[in-house]
Short mmCIF file of C-alpha atoms and ligand atoms in Angstrom, two decimals:
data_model
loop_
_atom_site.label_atom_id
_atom_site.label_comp_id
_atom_site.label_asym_id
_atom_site.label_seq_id
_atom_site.Cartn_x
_atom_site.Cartn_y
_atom_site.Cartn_z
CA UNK A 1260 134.64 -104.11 -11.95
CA UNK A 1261 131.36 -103.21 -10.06
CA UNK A 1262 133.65 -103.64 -6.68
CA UNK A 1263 134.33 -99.63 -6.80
CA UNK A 1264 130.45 -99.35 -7.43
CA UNK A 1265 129.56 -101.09 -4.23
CA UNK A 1266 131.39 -98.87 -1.53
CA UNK A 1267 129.98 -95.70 -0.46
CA UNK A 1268 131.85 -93.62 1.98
CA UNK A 1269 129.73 -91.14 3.69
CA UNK A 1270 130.38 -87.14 3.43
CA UNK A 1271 130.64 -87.02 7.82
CA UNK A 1272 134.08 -90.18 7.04
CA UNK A 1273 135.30 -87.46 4.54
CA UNK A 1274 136.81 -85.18 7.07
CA UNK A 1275 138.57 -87.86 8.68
CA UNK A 1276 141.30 -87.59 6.00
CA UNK A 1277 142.28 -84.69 4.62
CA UNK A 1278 142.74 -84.37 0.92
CA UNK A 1279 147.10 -84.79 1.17
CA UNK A 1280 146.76 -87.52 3.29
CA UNK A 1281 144.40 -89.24 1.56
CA UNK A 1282 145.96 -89.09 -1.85
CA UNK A 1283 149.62 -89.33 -0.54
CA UNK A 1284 149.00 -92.30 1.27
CA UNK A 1285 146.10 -94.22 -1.22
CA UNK A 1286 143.90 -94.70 1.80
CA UNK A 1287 140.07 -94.08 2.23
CA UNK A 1288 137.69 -94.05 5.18
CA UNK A 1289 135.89 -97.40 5.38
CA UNK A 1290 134.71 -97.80 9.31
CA UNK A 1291 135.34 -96.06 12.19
CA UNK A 1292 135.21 -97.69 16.44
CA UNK A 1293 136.07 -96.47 19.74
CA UNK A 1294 139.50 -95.43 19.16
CA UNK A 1295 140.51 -96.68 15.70
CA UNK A 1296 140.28 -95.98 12.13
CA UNK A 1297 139.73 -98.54 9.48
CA UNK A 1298 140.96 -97.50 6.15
CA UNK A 1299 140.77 -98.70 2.55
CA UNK A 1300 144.31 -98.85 0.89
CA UNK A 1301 146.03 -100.48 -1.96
CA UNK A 1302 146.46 -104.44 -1.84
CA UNK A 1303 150.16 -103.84 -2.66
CA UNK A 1304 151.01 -100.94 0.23
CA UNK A 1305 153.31 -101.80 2.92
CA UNK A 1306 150.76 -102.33 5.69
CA UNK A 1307 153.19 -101.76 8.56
CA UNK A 1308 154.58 -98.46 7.19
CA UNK A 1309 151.17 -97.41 6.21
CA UNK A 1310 149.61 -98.18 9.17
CA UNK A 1311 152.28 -96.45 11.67
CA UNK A 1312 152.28 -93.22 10.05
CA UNK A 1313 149.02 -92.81 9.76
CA UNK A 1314 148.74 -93.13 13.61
CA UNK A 1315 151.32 -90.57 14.26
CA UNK A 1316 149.07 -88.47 11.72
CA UNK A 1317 145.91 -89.24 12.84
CA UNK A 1318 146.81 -89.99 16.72
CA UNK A 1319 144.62 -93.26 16.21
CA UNK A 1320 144.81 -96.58 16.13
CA UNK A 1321 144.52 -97.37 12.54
CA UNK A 1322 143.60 -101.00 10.70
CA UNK A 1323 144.01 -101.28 7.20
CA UNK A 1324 141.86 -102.88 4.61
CA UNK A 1325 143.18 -103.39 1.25
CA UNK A 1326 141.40 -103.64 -2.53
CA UNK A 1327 142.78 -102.88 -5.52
CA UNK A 1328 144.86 -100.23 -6.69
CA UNK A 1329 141.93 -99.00 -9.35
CA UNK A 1330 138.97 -99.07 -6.49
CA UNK A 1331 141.36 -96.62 -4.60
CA UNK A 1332 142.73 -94.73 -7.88
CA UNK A 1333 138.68 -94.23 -8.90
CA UNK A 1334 137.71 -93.47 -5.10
CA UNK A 1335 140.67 -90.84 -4.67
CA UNK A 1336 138.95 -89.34 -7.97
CA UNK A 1337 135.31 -89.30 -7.27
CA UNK A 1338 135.48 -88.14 -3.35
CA UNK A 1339 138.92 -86.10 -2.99
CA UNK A 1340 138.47 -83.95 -5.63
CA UNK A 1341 142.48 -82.34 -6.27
CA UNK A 1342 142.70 -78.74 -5.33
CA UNK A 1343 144.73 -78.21 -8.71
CA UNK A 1344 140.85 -79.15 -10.19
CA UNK A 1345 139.12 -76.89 -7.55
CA UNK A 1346 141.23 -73.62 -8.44
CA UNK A 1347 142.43 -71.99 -4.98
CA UNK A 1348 139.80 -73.38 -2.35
CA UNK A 1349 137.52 -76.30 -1.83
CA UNK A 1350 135.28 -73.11 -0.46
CA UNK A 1351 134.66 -70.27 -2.49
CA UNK A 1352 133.77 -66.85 -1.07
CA UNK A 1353 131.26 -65.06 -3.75
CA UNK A 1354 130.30 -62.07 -1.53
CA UNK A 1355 129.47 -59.34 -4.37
CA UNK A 1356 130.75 -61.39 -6.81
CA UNK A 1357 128.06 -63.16 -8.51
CA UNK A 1358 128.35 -61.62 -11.63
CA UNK A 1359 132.09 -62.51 -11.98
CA UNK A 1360 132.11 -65.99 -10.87
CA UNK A 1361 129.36 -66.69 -13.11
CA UNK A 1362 131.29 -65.49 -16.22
CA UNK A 1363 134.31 -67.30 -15.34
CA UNK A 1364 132.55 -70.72 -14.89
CA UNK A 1365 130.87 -70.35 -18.02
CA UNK A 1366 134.58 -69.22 -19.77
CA UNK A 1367 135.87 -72.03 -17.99
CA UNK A 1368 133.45 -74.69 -19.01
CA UNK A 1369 133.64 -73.56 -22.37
CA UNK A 1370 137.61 -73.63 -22.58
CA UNK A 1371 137.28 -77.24 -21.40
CA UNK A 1372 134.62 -78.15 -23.92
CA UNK A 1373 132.07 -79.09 -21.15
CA UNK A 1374 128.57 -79.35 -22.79
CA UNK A 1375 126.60 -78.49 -19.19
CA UNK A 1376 127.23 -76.87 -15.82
CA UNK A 1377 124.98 -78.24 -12.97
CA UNK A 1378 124.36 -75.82 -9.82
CA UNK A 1379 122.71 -77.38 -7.16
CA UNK A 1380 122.29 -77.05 -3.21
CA UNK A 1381 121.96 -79.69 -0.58
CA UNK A 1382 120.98 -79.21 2.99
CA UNK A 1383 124.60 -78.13 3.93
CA UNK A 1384 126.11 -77.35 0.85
CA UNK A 1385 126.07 -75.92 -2.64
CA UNK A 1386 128.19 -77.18 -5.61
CA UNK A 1387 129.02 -76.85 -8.91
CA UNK A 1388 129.88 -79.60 -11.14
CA UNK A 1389 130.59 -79.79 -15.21
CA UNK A 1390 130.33 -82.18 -17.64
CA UNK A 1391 133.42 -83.35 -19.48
CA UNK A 1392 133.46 -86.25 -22.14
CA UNK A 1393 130.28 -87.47 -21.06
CA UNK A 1394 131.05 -87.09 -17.01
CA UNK A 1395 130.28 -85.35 -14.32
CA UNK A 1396 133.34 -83.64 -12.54
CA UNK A 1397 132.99 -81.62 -9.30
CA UNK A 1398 134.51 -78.20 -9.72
CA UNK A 1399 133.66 -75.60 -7.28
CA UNK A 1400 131.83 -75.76 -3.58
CA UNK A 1401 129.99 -72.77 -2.52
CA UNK A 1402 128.63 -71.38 0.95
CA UNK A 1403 124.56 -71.74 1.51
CA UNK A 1404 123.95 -68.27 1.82
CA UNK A 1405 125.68 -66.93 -1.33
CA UNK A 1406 123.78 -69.75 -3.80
CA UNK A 1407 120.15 -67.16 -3.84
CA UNK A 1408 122.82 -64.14 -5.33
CA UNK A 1409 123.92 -66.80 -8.02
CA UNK A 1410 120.51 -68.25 -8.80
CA UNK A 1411 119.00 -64.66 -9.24
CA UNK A 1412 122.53 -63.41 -11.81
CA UNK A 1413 121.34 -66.03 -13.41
CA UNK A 1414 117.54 -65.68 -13.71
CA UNK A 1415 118.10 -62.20 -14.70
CA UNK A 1416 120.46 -62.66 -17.13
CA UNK A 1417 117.63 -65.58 -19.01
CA UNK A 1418 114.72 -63.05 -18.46
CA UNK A 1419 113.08 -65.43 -15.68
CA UNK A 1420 110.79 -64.60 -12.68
CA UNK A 1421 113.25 -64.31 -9.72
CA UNK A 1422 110.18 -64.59 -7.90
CA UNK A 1423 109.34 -67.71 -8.74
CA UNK A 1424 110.99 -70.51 -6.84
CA UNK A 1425 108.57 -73.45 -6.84
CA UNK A 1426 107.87 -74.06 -10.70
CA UNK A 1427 110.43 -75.20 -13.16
CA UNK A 1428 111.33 -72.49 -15.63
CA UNK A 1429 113.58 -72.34 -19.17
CA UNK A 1430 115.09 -69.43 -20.46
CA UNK A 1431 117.80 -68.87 -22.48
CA UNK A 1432 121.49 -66.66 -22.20
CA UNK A 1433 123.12 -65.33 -24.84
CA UNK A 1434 126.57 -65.17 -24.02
CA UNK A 1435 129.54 -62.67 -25.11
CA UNK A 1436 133.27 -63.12 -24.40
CA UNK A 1437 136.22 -61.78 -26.00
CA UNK A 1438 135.12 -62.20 -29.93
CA UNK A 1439 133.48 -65.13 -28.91
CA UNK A 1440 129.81 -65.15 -28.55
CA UNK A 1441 127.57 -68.24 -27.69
CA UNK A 1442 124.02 -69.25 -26.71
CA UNK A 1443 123.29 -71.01 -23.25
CA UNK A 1444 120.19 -72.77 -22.87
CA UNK A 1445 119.24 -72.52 -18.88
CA UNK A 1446 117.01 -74.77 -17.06
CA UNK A 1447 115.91 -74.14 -13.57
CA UNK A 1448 114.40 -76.60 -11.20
CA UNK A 1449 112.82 -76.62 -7.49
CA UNK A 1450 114.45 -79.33 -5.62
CA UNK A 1451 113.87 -80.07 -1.82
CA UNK A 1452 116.47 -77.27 -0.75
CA UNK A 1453 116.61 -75.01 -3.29
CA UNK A 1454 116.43 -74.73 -7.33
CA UNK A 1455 119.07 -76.71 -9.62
CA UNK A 1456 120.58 -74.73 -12.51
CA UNK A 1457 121.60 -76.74 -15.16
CA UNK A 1458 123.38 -74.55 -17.92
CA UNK A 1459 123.59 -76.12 -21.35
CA UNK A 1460 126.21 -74.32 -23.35
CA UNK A 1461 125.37 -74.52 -27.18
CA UNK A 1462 126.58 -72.92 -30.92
CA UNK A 1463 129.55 -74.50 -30.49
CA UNK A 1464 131.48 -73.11 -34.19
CA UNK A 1465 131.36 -76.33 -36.53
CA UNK A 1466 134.28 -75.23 -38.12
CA UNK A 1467 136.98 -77.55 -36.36
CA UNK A 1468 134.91 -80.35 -36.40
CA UNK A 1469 136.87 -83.20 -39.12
CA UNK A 1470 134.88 -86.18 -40.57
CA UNK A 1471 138.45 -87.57 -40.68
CA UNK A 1472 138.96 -87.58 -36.79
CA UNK A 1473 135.94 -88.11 -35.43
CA UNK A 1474 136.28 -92.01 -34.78
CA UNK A 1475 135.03 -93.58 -38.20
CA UNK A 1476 137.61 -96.97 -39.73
CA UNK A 1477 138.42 -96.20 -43.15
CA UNK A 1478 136.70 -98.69 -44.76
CA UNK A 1479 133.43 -97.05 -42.68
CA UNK A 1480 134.64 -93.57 -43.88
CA UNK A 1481 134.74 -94.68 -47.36
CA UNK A 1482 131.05 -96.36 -47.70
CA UNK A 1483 129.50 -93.11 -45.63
CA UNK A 1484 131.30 -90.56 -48.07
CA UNK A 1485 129.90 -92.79 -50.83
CA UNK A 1486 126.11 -92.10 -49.75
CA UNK A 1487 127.02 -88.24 -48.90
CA UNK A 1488 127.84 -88.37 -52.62
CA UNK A 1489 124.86 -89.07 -53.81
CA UNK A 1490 122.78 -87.05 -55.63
CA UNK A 1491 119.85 -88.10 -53.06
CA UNK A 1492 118.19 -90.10 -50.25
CA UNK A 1493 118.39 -90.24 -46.55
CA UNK A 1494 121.61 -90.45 -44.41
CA UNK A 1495 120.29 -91.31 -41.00
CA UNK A 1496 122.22 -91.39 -37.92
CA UNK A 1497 120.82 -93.97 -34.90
CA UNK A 1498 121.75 -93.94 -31.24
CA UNK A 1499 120.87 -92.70 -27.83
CA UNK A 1500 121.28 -88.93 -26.76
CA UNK A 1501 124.39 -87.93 -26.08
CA UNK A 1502 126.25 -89.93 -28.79
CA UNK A 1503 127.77 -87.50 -31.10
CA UNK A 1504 124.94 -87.75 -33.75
CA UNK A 1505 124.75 -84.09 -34.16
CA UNK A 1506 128.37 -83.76 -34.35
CA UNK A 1507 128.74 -86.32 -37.32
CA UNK A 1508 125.99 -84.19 -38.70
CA UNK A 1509 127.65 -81.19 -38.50
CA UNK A 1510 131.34 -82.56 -39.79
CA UNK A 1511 128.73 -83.78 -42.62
CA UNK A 1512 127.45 -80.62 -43.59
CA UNK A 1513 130.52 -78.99 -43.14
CA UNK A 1514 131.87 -81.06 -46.06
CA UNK A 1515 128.39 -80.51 -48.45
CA UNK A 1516 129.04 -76.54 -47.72
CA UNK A 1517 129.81 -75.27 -50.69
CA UNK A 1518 128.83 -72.06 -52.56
CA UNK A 1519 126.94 -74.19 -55.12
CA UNK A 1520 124.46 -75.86 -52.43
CA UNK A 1521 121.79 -74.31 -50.61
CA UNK A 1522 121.67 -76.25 -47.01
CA UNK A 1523 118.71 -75.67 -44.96
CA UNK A 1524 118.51 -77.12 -41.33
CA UNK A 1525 115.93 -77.10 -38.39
CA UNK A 1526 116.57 -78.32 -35.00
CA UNK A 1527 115.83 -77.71 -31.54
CA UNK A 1528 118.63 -76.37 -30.11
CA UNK A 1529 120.98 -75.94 -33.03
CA UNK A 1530 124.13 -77.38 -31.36
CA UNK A 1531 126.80 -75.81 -33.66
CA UNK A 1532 127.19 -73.08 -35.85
CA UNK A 1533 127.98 -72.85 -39.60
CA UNK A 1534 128.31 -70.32 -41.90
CA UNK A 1535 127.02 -70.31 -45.13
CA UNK A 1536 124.29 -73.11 -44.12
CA UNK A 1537 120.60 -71.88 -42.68
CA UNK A 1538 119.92 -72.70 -39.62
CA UNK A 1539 116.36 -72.61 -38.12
CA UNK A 1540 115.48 -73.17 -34.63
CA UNK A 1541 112.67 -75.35 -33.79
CA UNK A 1542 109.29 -73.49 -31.75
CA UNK A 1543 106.44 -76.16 -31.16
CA UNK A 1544 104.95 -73.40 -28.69
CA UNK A 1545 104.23 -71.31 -32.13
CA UNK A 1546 103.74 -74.25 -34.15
CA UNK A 1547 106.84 -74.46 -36.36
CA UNK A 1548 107.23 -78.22 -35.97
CA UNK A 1549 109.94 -80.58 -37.70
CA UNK A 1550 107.34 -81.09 -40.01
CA UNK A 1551 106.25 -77.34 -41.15
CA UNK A 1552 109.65 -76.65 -41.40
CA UNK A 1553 110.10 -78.92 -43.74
CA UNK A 1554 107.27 -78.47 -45.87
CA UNK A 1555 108.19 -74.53 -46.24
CA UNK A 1556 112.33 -75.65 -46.51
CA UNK A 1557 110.51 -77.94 -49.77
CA UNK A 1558 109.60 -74.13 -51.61
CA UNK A 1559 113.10 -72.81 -50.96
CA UNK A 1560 114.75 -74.59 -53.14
CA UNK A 1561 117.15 -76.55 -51.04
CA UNK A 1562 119.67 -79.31 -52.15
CA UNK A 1563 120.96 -80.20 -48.70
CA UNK A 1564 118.32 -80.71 -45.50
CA UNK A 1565 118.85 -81.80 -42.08
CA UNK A 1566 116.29 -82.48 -39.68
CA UNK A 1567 117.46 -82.63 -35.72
CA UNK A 1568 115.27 -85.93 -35.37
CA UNK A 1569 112.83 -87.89 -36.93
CA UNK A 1570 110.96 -88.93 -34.28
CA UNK A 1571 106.88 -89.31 -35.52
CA UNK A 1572 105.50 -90.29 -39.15
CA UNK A 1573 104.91 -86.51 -40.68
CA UNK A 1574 108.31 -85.61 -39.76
CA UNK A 1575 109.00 -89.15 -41.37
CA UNK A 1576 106.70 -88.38 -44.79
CA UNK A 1577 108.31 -85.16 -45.28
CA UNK A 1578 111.68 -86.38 -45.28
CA UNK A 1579 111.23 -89.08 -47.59
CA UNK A 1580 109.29 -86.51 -49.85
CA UNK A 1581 112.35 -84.55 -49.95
CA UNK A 1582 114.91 -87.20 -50.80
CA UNK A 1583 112.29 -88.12 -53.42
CA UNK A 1584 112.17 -84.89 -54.61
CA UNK A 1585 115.95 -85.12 -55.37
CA UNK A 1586 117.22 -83.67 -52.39
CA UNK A 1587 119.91 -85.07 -49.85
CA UNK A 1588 118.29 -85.34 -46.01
CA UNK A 1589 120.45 -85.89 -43.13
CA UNK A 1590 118.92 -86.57 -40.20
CA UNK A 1591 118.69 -88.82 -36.80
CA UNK A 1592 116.54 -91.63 -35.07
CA UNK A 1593 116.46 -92.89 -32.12
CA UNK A 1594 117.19 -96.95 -32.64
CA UNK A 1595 119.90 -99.38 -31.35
CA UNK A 1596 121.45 -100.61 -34.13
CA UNK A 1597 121.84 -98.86 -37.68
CA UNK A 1598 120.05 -101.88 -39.24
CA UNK A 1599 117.07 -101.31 -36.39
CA UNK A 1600 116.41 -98.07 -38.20
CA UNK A 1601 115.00 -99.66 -41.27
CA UNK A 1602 112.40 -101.59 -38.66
CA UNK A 1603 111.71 -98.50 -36.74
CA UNK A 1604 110.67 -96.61 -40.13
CA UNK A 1605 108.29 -99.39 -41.54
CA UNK A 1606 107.02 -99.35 -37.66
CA UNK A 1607 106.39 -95.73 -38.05
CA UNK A 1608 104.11 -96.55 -40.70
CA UNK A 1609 106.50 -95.68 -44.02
CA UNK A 1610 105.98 -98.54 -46.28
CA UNK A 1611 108.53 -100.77 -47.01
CA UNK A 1612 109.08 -100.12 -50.82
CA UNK A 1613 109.14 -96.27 -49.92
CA UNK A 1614 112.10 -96.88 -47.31
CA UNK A 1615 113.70 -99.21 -49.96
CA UNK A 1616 113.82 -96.20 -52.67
CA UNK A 1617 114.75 -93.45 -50.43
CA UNK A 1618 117.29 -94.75 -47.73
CA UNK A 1619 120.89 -94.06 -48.46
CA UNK A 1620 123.21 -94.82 -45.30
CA UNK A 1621 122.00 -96.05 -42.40
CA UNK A 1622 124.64 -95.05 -39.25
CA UNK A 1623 124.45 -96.62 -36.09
CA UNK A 1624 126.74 -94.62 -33.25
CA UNK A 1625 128.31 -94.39 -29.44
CA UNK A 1626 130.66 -92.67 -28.19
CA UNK A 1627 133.67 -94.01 -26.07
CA UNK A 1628 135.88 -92.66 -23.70
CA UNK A 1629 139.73 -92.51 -24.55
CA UNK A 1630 142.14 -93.23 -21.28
CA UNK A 1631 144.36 -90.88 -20.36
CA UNK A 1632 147.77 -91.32 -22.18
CA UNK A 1633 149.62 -89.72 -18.85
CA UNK A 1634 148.37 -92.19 -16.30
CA UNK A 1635 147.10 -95.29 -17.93
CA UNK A 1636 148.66 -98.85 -16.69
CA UNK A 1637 149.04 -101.65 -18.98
CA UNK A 1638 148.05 -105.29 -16.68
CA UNK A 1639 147.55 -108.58 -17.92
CA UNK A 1640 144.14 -109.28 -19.09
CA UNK A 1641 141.69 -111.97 -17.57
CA UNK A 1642 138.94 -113.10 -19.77
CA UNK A 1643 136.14 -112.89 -17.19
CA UNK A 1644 135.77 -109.18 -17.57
CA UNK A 1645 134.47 -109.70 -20.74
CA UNK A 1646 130.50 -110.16 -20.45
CA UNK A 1647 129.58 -113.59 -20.05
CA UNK A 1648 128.10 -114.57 -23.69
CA UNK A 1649 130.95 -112.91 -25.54
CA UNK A 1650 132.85 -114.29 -28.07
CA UNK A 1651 136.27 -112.29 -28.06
CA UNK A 1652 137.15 -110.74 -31.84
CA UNK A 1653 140.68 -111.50 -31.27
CA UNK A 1654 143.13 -112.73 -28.14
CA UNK A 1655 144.01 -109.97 -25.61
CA UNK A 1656 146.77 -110.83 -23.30
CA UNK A 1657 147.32 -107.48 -21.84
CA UNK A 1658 145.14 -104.54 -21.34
CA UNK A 1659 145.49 -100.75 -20.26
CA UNK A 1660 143.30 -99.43 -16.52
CA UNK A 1661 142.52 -95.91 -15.73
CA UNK A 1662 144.16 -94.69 -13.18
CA UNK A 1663 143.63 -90.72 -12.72
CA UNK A 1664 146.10 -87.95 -12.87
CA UNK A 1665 146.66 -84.04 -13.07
CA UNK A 1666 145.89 -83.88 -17.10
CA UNK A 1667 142.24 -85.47 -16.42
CA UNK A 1668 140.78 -84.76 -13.40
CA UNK A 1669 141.66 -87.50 -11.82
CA UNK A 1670 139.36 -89.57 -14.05
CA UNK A 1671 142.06 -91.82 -16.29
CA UNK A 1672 139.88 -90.89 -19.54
CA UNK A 1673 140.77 -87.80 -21.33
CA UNK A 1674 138.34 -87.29 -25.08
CA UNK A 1675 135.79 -88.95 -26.37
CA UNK A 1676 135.67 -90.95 -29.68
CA UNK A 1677 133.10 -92.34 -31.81
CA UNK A 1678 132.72 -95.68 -32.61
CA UNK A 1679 130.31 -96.73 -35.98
CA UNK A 1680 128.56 -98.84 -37.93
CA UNK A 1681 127.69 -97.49 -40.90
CA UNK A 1682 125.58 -99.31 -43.63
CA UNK A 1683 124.80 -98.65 -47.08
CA UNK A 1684 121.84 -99.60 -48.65
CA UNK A 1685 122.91 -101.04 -52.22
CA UNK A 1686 120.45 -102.66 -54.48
CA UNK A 1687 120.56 -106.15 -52.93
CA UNK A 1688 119.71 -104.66 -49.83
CA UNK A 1689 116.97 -102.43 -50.98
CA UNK A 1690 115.56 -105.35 -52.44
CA UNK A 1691 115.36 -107.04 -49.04
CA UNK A 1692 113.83 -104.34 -47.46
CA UNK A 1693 111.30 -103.66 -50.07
CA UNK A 1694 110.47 -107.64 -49.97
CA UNK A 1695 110.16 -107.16 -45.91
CA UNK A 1696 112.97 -109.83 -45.35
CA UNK A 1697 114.51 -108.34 -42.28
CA UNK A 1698 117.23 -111.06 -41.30
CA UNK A 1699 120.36 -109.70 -43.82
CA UNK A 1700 122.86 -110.41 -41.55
CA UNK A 1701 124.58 -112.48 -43.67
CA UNK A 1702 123.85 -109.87 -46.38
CA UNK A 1703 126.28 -107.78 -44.13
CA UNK A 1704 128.76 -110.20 -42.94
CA UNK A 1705 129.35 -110.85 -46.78
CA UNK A 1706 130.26 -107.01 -47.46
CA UNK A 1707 132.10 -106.76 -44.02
CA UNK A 1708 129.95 -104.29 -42.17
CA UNK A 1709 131.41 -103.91 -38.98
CA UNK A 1710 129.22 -103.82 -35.66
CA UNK A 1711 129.34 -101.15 -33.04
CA UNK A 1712 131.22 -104.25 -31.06
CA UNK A 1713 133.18 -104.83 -33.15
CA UNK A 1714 134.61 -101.21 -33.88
CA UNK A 1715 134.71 -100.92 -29.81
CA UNK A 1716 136.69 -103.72 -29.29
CA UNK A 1717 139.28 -102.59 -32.05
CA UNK A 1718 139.79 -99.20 -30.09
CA UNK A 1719 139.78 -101.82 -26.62
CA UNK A 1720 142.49 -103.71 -28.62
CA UNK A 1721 144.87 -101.01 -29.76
CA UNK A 1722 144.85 -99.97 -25.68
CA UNK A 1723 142.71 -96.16 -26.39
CA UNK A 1724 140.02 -97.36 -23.94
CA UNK A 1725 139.34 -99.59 -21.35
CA UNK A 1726 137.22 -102.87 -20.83
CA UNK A 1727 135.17 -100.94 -18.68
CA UNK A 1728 133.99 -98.17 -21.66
CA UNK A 1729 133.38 -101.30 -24.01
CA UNK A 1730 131.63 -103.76 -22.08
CA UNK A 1731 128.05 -102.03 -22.71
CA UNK A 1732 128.50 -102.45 -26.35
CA UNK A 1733 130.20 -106.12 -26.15
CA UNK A 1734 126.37 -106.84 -24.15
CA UNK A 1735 124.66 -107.61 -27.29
CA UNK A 1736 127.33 -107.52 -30.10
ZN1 ZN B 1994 145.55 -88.99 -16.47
#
């Protein structure tokens, strides 16, 4: 597994191959001597054939040295980026054409639900890569001396000093196309050749997100949906950025919109949109914190409130004066587990008795890629991928790679899903908290609470995602 990790092959080998070759054939550069070529290529390739076309091709001598078929499927992927992924060239010409390449990234990124762009320059070259499910993918390379006509569209489009080129600088785009219309959050950095422009693309419309399809087990949906029908207390969501807390938040609210409610929010940025709901956006610099949003949302007679993060003890004291108040608070933390959240509150400083009386749901959540239904291959499965102290749920005798194809940029994952553990704090529970016994796991075995792992290894099991995706949540199941 960490085979692929160890070999680096060096942008000056690149050129060696071109992208055809490389791909048809399933070979990379490895080494290079007097007057031959050693190549990586697929354990099972016909070495003979391989070998003498390639020195017709590359009027070498060529010597061949194989790994697996995934190494070179994942290699292909990361450093011979298809030309069906880079639309028309590997080069693009911008000349006076700033403004329109800029608006067609951004339409672009947005059609393929990519959360940032990242434009950055090297000594010899400037590229743009997106973020899909989680990853970065390479999508356009541009020429050194058009990058400064970029960087400035882009600075005066966010209201920033073109001037300034040393000091970091945030501004923010609001963008328009076709009915659409969304805000871009831009952050600008001086790097050792020139700034980095990372574009975060935000307001995303909540509408189409589904409680139903975001990744939750039934039995999971069923005890969340029972706290979000409560008349009160705190839903909190746990895990580390970037795992599709806001997003259950949002499918949340979506379902709590109704003309009877008044739903107040405050976040920093808001992610999504919803109408009917009031969003606020958070502004430290003016000092409307977490906190004084929440004291003033306490006078306008909310029923629904969610906080972007809990993250200090007012912010903590205000929600739990709210849900005490008789109001329902959504909101996230950052902890590892969703029964680590309980320990992370009374760490804050809440007391115990005042976490017992006011916490609802505790959610714990990661996301996980999904492999590509086009290209993935189904293998037999070897027990030493798992990591070493795991116990396996249940016996897997075969197992589905990525292997990278047209419909996913070469990557072998194509969509994210979530993958829960969502506890409800019932009486008994309450009681154990409130009496400071932390060690309820048999409390949760007994009402079947299912672990992150264990949710992971379900979708690993049904052959959605790979050992790979899992194996950090397997670590300490
Ligand atoms: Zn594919």
């Amino acid at each position: 597994m960490s085979f692929t990790e160890e070999i680096t092959i060096l942008t000056d080998q690149l050129h060696w191959l071109t992208k055809d070759q490389a791909w048809h054939y399933r070979v990379l550069p490895k080494a290079k001597s007097n007057h031959s070529f050693l190549l990586y290529c697929e354990e099972s390739a016909d070495q003979n054939v391989l070998s003498s076309e390639l020195e017709i091709l590359l009027n070498s001598e060529i010597k061949l040295a194989p790994i697996p078929a995934e190494s070179i499927a994942r290699l292909l992927s990361k450093y011979y980026i298809k030309d069906n992924v880079i639309q028309g060239s590997a080069q693009l010409s911008l000349h006076h054409d700033a403004d329109n390449f800029l608006t067609n990234l951004i339409q672009e990124a947005k059609n393929l639900k990519s959360s940032d762009i990242h434009i950055e320059s090297y000594e010899n070259k400037c590229r743009v890569r997106i973020r899909i499910d989680g990853m970065m993918v390479e999508r356009y390379l541009l020429k050194k001396d058009e990058y400064p006509a970029l960087i400035n569209k882009i600075k005066i489009l966010s209201n920033l000093d073109i001037a300034e080129k040393r000091l970091p600088q945030d501004g923010r785009i609001n963008f328009k196309y076709n009915d659409q219309q969304f805000d871009i959050r831009v952050s600008i950095l001086p790097t050792l050749y020139a700034e980095k422009v990372v574009l975060r693309l935000l307001n995303n419309d909540a509408t189409e997100i589904d409680l139903n399809s975001l990744g939750f087990s039934e039995f999971d949906l069923d005890n969340y949906l029972e706290g979000v029908k409560k008349p009160n207390g705190i839903l909190l969501i746990s895990g580390p950025t970037g795992s599709g807390k806001t997003t259950t938040l949002y499918a949340t609210l979506k379902l709590l919109n109704k003309e009877t409610r008044n739903i107040l929010t405050i976040e920093d940025p808001p992610e999504y949109t919803l109408e009917g709901i009031n969003q606020v956006q958070l502004k430290e610099s003016i000092g409307l914190s977490f906190e004084m949003a929440l004291r003033t949302f306490l006078r306008q007679d909310p029923d629904v409130i969610m906080v972007g993060e809990i993250r200090d003890i007012n912010t903590a004291n205000m929600a739990i004066r709210a849900a005490l108040t008789g109001h329902i608070v959504l909101s996230t933390i950052h902890t590892n587990s969703a029964w680590g959240t309980v320990s992370r509150l009374i760490d804050m400083g809440i007391p115990p008795f005042m976490v017992a009386s006011t916490l609802n749901t505790t959610v714990a959540q990661r996301l996980v890629r999904l492999l590509c239904p086009h290209c993935k291959r189904k293998q037999e499965f070897n027990e030493q991928a798992y990591p070493k102290q795991f116990k396996p749920f249940a016996k897997v005798d075969d197992h589905y790679m990525p292997k990278g194809c047209d419909q996913c940029y070469h990557t072998g994952y194509k969509g994210r899903k979530a993958v829960y553990e969502v506890i409800p704090i019932d009486q008994q529970l309450a009681f154990e908290i409130k009496n400071g016994n932390m060690y309820v796991q048999e409390l949760l075995n007994e009402r079947g609470i299912q672990t992150l792992a264990q949710n992971a290894f379900q979708l690993f099991y049904d052959g959605l995602t790979s050992i790979e995706e899992i194996f950090p949540l397997l670590l300490n199941y």
